[in-house]
Amino acid sequence: MPTYERKMIEELVDGKLSFRQVHKILSSFKDADRFDQYVSILQERVPYDDKIIMPYGLHLNIVAKETGERIVKCDCGHEFCEYTTNWKLFANVYVRDTEEKIMEVYPKFMGCDPKWMHLREFYCPSCFTMLEVEAVPPGYPFIFDFQPDIEAYYENWLNRPVPTP
Amino acid sequence: MASINAQILAIDAGGTMTDTFIINDKGEFVVGKAQSTPHDESVGLLQSAADALTYWGTTVEESFPNLLAGVYSGTAMLNRLVSRKGRRVGLIVNKGMEDFHRMGRAIQSYLGYSYSDRLHLNTHRYDPPLVPRERTRGITERVDVFGNVVIPLYEHEVEPAVLDLLDQDVEAIVISFLHSYKYPAHERRVRDMAKEIMKKVGKEVPIFASVDYYPLRKESHRTNTTIIEAYAADPSRHTLEVMNRRIQEKGATFDLRVMASHGGTISYQANELARTLVSGPIGGVVGAKYLGEFLNIKNIACSDIGGTSFDIALITQGDLSINSSPDMARLVLSLPLVAMDTVGAGAGSFVRIDPNFKSITLGPDSAGYRVGVCNPAGGIDTVTVSDCHVVLGLINPDNFLGGEVKLYPELAYEAVKKQVADPLGLSVEDAAYGVIDLLESQLRNYLESMILGKGYSPSQYVCFSYGGGGPLHTAGYTKGLGFEDVLVPAWAAGFSAFGCGAADFEYRYDKTLDLNVNDGASAEEKLMAGSGLQQSWEELMEKVAHEFERNKFSSDKVDFRLFFRMQYQGQLNDLEIESPVNRVETVDDWNQLVASFEETYSRVYARAARSPELGYTITGAIVRGMVEVAKPKIPEEPLYGEKPPKNASLGRRKVYWKGAWTEADIWEMEALKAGNRIEGFAIIESPATTFVVPPGFETYLDQHRIFHLKEIVK
């Protein structure tokens, strides 16, 4: 089973890896130490010290707090909520629900019909990074994207206990 | 040595090394190597030839005047293409269609991929186009599929387009319009206007209209091929010219020929030089065809195992099958290419264990010339098939490539143990044996399915096995398939070069046609279609004759063969068929064409698949012209007895086979005599290849230095 240098995974995170190397990663068996390398790179790059136990999105991580809580946290340090709750309920939302708003991001006739579909943009209330966009029919509930089984992942797949702070 | 009569010079100029194979009148050959010299390839070529001739104790000056022919095959042109180091080409196409070239017909995002990567979408990727969008210009014109002008050529758009490309310092211009093969006038008009414009502004670059080169259907294929002509092929012409001059300075009396993808050789002066883009693997197939003709074998399954791949091609009724729109270097092309199937499994293939299913996987990538872990100089840390050979004792670690590369069995043993045997809970020997067994059964399945897929059975074929790695596995991949015979030429490792030397001097031209004849058509309609085909043949024969004239062969010396492509009306694919008649003049001639199509169709598919009620379409005319050239002689030796001479024996070696260590007789290939019969378990070694005769098999060396491998029937 292959294992890659940290530099290579770093370039992968930054989207700077050459395609030849990306192809190699794609077409080989997966490297067993990827998760650890990946998380340690993310940890080094966030301004906070809370331990990342699982990456949750491009700018979101689940971190372990002293209190035993597992919090969804933005790269800037903003804390949303316990990971068992949908973080979107605590984010700022901008809804593109008129033709005028949709045409800001699409040319005419190429965007959606606001009677059929809205675009919901979710932003971090502290740093205003766009964290997620939903394209859903009007009135559709917020989607809770991902409810990971952290215990099972660590204990049964990585064969070790979930890290604590 | 005065007794050495060198006859054929075959050159394989690669990116790093230039190999020369010199074949004498006994079919023996020597291989010379030298570093390639890309600035002037003739330097590397002469050094390489000198190196080869030292084995016979002679020199270039002494031998070159006696040579009968020289054939060049090289990867320089392909490298120029793959590394995108060709000319700055400008492209003129239909206005509104400027993007089609860089869109690569979508298929170019996964051409040349392994089966798993074709399905693995994230691996798909486009290479940069040969001509970028900013050097592509559109000119308004449109011709329909029947050749009718729908929109006339807007001549006033030509000058700005050409000037614009010249301003961008293009070094060549390619013109490709839709359906130009049907109505060439517009392309030719633009070509002539461009020439005048360039003369006027005093900045002349070569110009290539697709109809002058590849007048064939499918605009992506045709445009790519014409661009390659301008981008990579034409710039190589000078290189070949210099090389030709240098070998003539050394006393050679022939003109160097170049191996082309249709299986013949052409002159470096040929109009369509891009045909020589791929030539390497074709050599072996051409060699097999030549040997087959000599031995009077009509149906041959060619199999070649090299370091990286297993190549199969079929010769049926003495003819190679041709793929008329192949892909190469991840580009769709309209060059006729000898149809070959390749599996990414060779002697250098990597061996890995699937961590989830604990199964052995082979390739698709390979260590190539770096061999494997057993060759520390190669810097490889993943086990390869060669490592397994070493563990089992099948190859002699001290005599690999004539002892040039030293192999370390203990390194192979350790690596196989750690990476393959331990994870599977097997002994190291059983693990290595399992790898070989898996490889051989994969190759066997592949070979069988290819022959069955073409509508034949292996019992109708003779299998030729060659390549450096072929004879190691011949017994394994032919076992139980029931081939009529299995042949391993003693010069297996140099067989491709032998094939290049044996290739005909042959030009081939293709032209797209659309001749429809309904079921139950009148005599008049048949005659009309027939005369359309006849006219195209004559046009192509003229082109072929013209190419030979450039090489000072008059057309009465040329042996012409006529072919056509036919399908049932409405079909998308056609079949290439040799014409049973020399001219189409009467209704009966037409009916003969149809009859041979029907016969081929029922052989390739099934009798019940024939659908004559749909009527017929002729989709293309093909002319091949050949002239006699000197060919390598196939060795002829007097027969000795069945018992091999004592001095051929190299003793015995321990080899692991089917769960136990056994002793194998080791023989020196060169010292064996015609007529010798050897029963397995035996390993026959030569510097460049190893021939394994496992228990239950025997081999017989005939008077042409060809081994015949047979299963012993009990």
PDB file of C-alpha atoms in Angstrom, chain A residues 1 19 22-23 26-30, chain B residues 113 117 120 122-123 125 353-355:
ATOM      1  CA  MET A   1       0.000   0.000   0.000  1.00  0.00           C
ATOM      2  CA  PHE A  19      -2.247  15.865 -12.700  1.00  0.00           C
ATOM      3  CA  VAL A  22      -3.220  13.107  -8.856  1.00  0.00           C
ATOM      4  CA  HIS A  23      -3.785  10.341 -11.386  1.00  0.00           C
ATOM      5  CA  LEU A  26      -6.616   8.084  -7.940  1.00  0.00           C
ATOM      6  CA  SER A  27      -5.620   4.854  -9.629  1.00  0.00           C
ATOM      7  CA  SER A  28      -3.648   3.241  -6.796  1.00  0.00           C
ATOM      8  CA  PHE A  29      -4.911   1.620  -3.638  1.00  0.00           C
ATOM      9  CA  LYS A  30      -5.501   4.238  -1.002  1.00  0.00           C
TER      10      LYS A  30
ATOM     11  CA  TYR B 113      -6.685   4.569 -20.590  1.00  0.00           C
ATOM     12  CA  ASP B 117      -9.479   4.340 -15.534  1.00  0.00           C
ATOM     13  CA  HIS B 120     -13.020   6.085 -13.090  1.00  0.00           C
ATOM     14  CA  ASN B 122     -12.090  11.672 -12.083  1.00  0.00           C
ATOM     15  CA  THR B 123      -9.071  10.391 -14.003  1.00  0.00           C
ATOM     16  CA  ARG B 125      -8.479  14.667 -18.584  1.00  0.00           C
ATOM     17  CA  ILE B 353      -2.148  -6.968  -3.247  1.00  0.00           C
ATOM     18  CA  ASP B 354      -5.606  -5.439  -3.049  1.00  0.00           C
ATOM     19  CA  PRO B 355      -5.789  -4.453   0.660  1.00  0.00           C
TER      20      PRO B 355
END
